[in-house]
Short mmCIF file of C-alpha atoms and ligand atoms in Angstrom, two decimals:
data_model
loop_
_atom_site.label_atom_id
_atom_site.label_comp_id
_atom_site.label_asym_id
_atom_site.label_seq_id
_atom_site.Cartn_x
_atom_site.Cartn_y
_atom_site.Cartn_z
CA UNK J 973 -0.01 0.08 -0.12
CA UNK J 974 1.20 3.65 -0.71
CA UNK J 975 0.02 6.72 0.48
CA UNK J 976 -1.99 8.94 -1.78
CA UNK J 977 0.66 11.73 -2.30
CA UNK J 978 2.91 9.01 -3.94
CA UNK J 979 1.08 9.50 -7.29
CA UNK J 980 2.08 13.24 -7.31
CA UNK J 981 5.93 12.32 -7.02
CA UNK J 982 8.26 12.30 -10.01
CA UNK J 983 9.79 9.06 -11.00
CA UNK J 984 12.95 9.64 -9.08
CA UNK J 985 11.11 10.56 -5.90
CA UNK J 986 8.95 7.42 -6.20
CA UNK J 987 12.07 5.21 -6.31
CA UNK J 988 13.19 6.94 -3.04
CA UNK J 989 9.76 6.38 -1.52
CA UNK J 990 9.77 2.63 -2.45
CA UNK J 991 13.24 2.34 -0.94
CA UNK J 992 11.83 3.84 2.28
CA UNK J 993 8.83 1.65 2.15
CA UNK J 994 10.65 -1.67 1.88
CA UNK J 995 12.54 -1.38 5.15
CA UNK J 996 10.45 -2.51 7.83
CA UNK J 997 12.57 -2.77 11.03
CA UNK J 998 15.72 -0.91 12.69
CA UNK J 999 17.53 -3.79 14.79
CA UNK J 1000 18.90 -1.95 17.73
CA UNK J 1001 22.04 -3.64 19.18
CA UNK J 1002 21.85 -4.02 22.99
CA UNK J 1003 18.53 -2.08 23.23
CA UNK J 1004 18.02 -3.54 26.65
CA UNK J 1005 20.72 -1.35 27.85
CA UNK J 1006 18.61 1.60 27.15
CA UNK J 1007 15.49 0.43 29.02
CA UNK J 1008 16.84 2.05 32.48
CA UNK J 1009 16.66 5.55 30.41
CA UNK J 1010 13.23 4.88 29.29
CA UNK J 1011 11.99 4.35 32.84
CA UNK J 1012 13.66 7.58 33.79
CA UNK J 1013 12.10 9.57 31.00
CA UNK J 1014 8.57 8.38 32.10
CA UNK J 1015 9.20 9.53 35.70
CA UNK J 1016 10.75 13.01 34.38
CA UNK J 1017 7.82 13.58 32.34
CA UNK J 1018 5.35 12.69 34.89
CA UNK J 1019 7.10 15.13 37.33
CA UNK J 1020 6.89 17.87 34.48
CA UNK J 1021 10.61 18.33 34.78
CA UNK J 1022 11.82 19.89 31.58
CA UNK J 1023 15.58 19.99 32.37
CA UNK J 1024 15.62 16.36 33.46
CA UNK J 1025 13.57 15.23 30.30
CA UNK J 1026 15.82 16.99 28.14
CA UNK J 1027 19.24 15.40 29.76
CA UNK J 1028 17.46 11.91 29.55
CA UNK J 1029 16.45 12.53 25.88
CA UNK J 1030 19.93 13.59 25.07
CA UNK J 1031 21.49 10.46 26.86
CA UNK J 1032 18.91 8.42 24.83
CA UNK J 1033 19.89 10.09 21.51
CA UNK J 1034 23.54 9.32 22.23
CA UNK J 1035 22.61 5.57 23.17
CA UNK J 1036 20.55 5.26 19.98
CA UNK J 1037 22.85 7.09 17.53
CA UNK J 1038 26.07 5.24 18.68
CA UNK J 1039 24.30 1.86 18.45
CA UNK J 1040 23.08 2.64 14.96
CA UNK J 1041 26.28 4.10 13.79
CA UNK J 1042 24.76 7.57 12.66
CA UNK J 1043 26.03 11.10 13.57
CA UNK J 1044 25.08 12.18 17.02
CA UNK J 1045 22.37 15.08 16.78
CA UNK J 1046 21.56 17.86 19.13
CA UNK J 1047 18.28 17.72 21.09
CA UNK J 1048 15.98 20.29 22.69
CA UNK J 1049 12.95 19.97 24.81
CA UNK J 1050 10.79 23.06 24.88
CA UNK J 1051 7.67 23.71 27.19
CA UNK J 1052 4.57 24.34 25.05
CA UNK J 1053 3.87 23.17 21.59
CA UNK J 1054 3.36 25.67 18.99
CA UNK J 1055 0.39 25.46 16.83
CA UNK J 1056 0.21 25.84 13.18
CA UNK J 1057 -2.90 26.64 11.39
CA UNK J 1058 -3.39 23.06 10.45
CA UNK J 1059 -2.37 21.08 13.36
CA UNK J 1060 -0.31 20.95 16.53
CA UNK J 1061 3.43 20.52 16.03
CA UNK J 1062 4.78 17.46 18.01
CA UNK J 1063 8.26 17.41 17.12
CA UNK J 1064 10.80 18.87 14.56
CA UNK J 1065 13.69 17.36 12.71
CA UNK J 1066 16.04 19.80 11.12
CA UNK J 1067 19.08 18.76 8.98
CA UNK J 1068 22.35 19.69 9.80
CA UNK J 1069 23.02 21.78 6.66
CA UNK J 1070 25.04 24.69 7.91
CA UNK J 1071 25.07 23.55 11.65
CA UNK J 1072 27.48 21.09 13.28
CA UNK J 1073 24.83 18.56 13.48
CA UNK J 1074 21.09 17.94 12.88
CA UNK J 1075 18.63 19.10 15.48
CA UNK J 1076 15.53 17.42 17.06
CA UNK J 1077 13.01 19.66 18.92
CA UNK J 1078 10.34 18.10 20.97
CA UNK J 1079 7.73 19.81 22.94
CA UNK J 1080 6.45 18.80 26.63
CA UNK J 1081 3.08 20.20 26.76
CA UNK J 1082 0.03 20.28 24.35
CA UNK J 1083 -0.95 23.80 23.21
CA UNK J 1084 -4.56 23.45 23.89
CA UNK J 1085 -4.66 22.22 27.38
CA UNK J 1086 -1.18 22.78 28.48
CA UNK J 1087 -0.95 19.24 29.78
CA UNK J 1088 2.08 17.37 29.85
CA UNK J 1089 2.43 14.94 26.70
CA UNK J 1090 1.65 11.20 27.50
CA UNK J 1091 4.93 9.31 27.79
CA UNK J 1092 4.27 6.87 25.07
CA UNK J 1093 3.25 9.62 22.51
CA UNK J 1094 6.32 11.70 23.65
CA UNK J 1095 8.67 8.73 22.90
CA UNK J 1096 6.94 7.78 19.73
CA UNK J 1097 7.42 11.48 18.63
CA UNK J 1098 11.24 11.24 19.64
CA UNK J 1099 11.39 8.10 17.56
CA UNK J 1100 9.75 9.45 14.71
CA UNK J 1101 12.00 12.39 14.34
CA UNK J 1102 15.01 9.94 14.76
CA UNK J 1103 13.49 7.90 11.97
CA UNK J 1104 13.93 10.97 9.77
CA UNK J 1105 17.66 11.17 10.83
CA UNK J 1106 18.17 7.39 10.12
CA UNK J 1107 16.67 7.96 6.60
CA UNK J 1108 19.52 10.18 5.60
CA UNK J 1109 22.11 8.92 7.72
CA UNK J 1110 21.65 5.17 7.99
CA UNK J 1111 19.75 4.29 4.86
CA UNK J 1112 21.31 7.42 2.81
CA UNK J 1113 18.16 8.37 1.11
CA UNK J 1114 18.17 11.75 -0.47
CA UNK J 1115 14.79 12.48 0.94
CA UNK J 1116 12.73 11.27 4.21
CA UNK J 1117 9.06 10.29 3.39
CA UNK J 1118 6.23 9.31 5.59
CA UNK J 1119 5.75 5.71 4.09
CA UNK J 1120 4.17 2.82 5.66
CA UNK J 1121 7.77 1.26 5.93
CA UNK J 1122 8.80 4.54 7.78
CA UNK J 1123 6.04 4.04 10.34
CA UNK J 1124 7.01 0.48 10.73
CA UNK J 1125 10.59 1.38 11.48
CA UNK J 1126 9.23 3.97 14.15
CA UNK J 1127 7.12 1.11 15.82
CA UNK J 1128 10.05 -1.35 15.47
CA UNK J 1129 12.38 1.16 17.62
CA UNK J 1130 9.42 1.76 20.14
CA UNK J 1131 8.89 -1.98 20.72
CA UNK J 1132 12.45 -2.59 21.39
CA UNK J 1133 12.60 0.04 23.83
CA UNK J 1134 9.37 -0.56 25.48
CA UNK J 1135 9.14 -4.34 25.11
CA UNK J 1136 5.84 -4.62 27.22
CA UNK J 1137 3.97 -2.35 24.83
ZN1 ZN B 760 7.88 13.42 10.25
#
């Protein structure tokens, strides 16, 4: 199955899309060693501790990028999610381009109710943005599309980090 925007892509982009769609999992070497960080992340979020959440996310980013052999990225955790006209922004991935490294920005609170984001959706957002990084640096794709394969890779990482889910 392909998403409807596939039909509007050029032939070259369709090739990239299909390459992305064909990769279904991201095997994580020694993912178990990161489980301790996952439970710390859940409690930092519960306590609404932005500094600690950011520190733990940075440690998690180091653990994940080093295990997967991709460049480290910068990570920022901000307080309230910005709203765009269409939808609330959950996370953001920015390519390194002129900077020293790529950047992931995550938001702790929903714009509407200012509630802290639930742990699982926060971690999902983190992994979603990390999957964009993997598209460029692990799979060497020239573009990063939201394909079915992309969402499977996101889930694959999630289940290796939260095995009881
Ligand atoms: Zn995305």
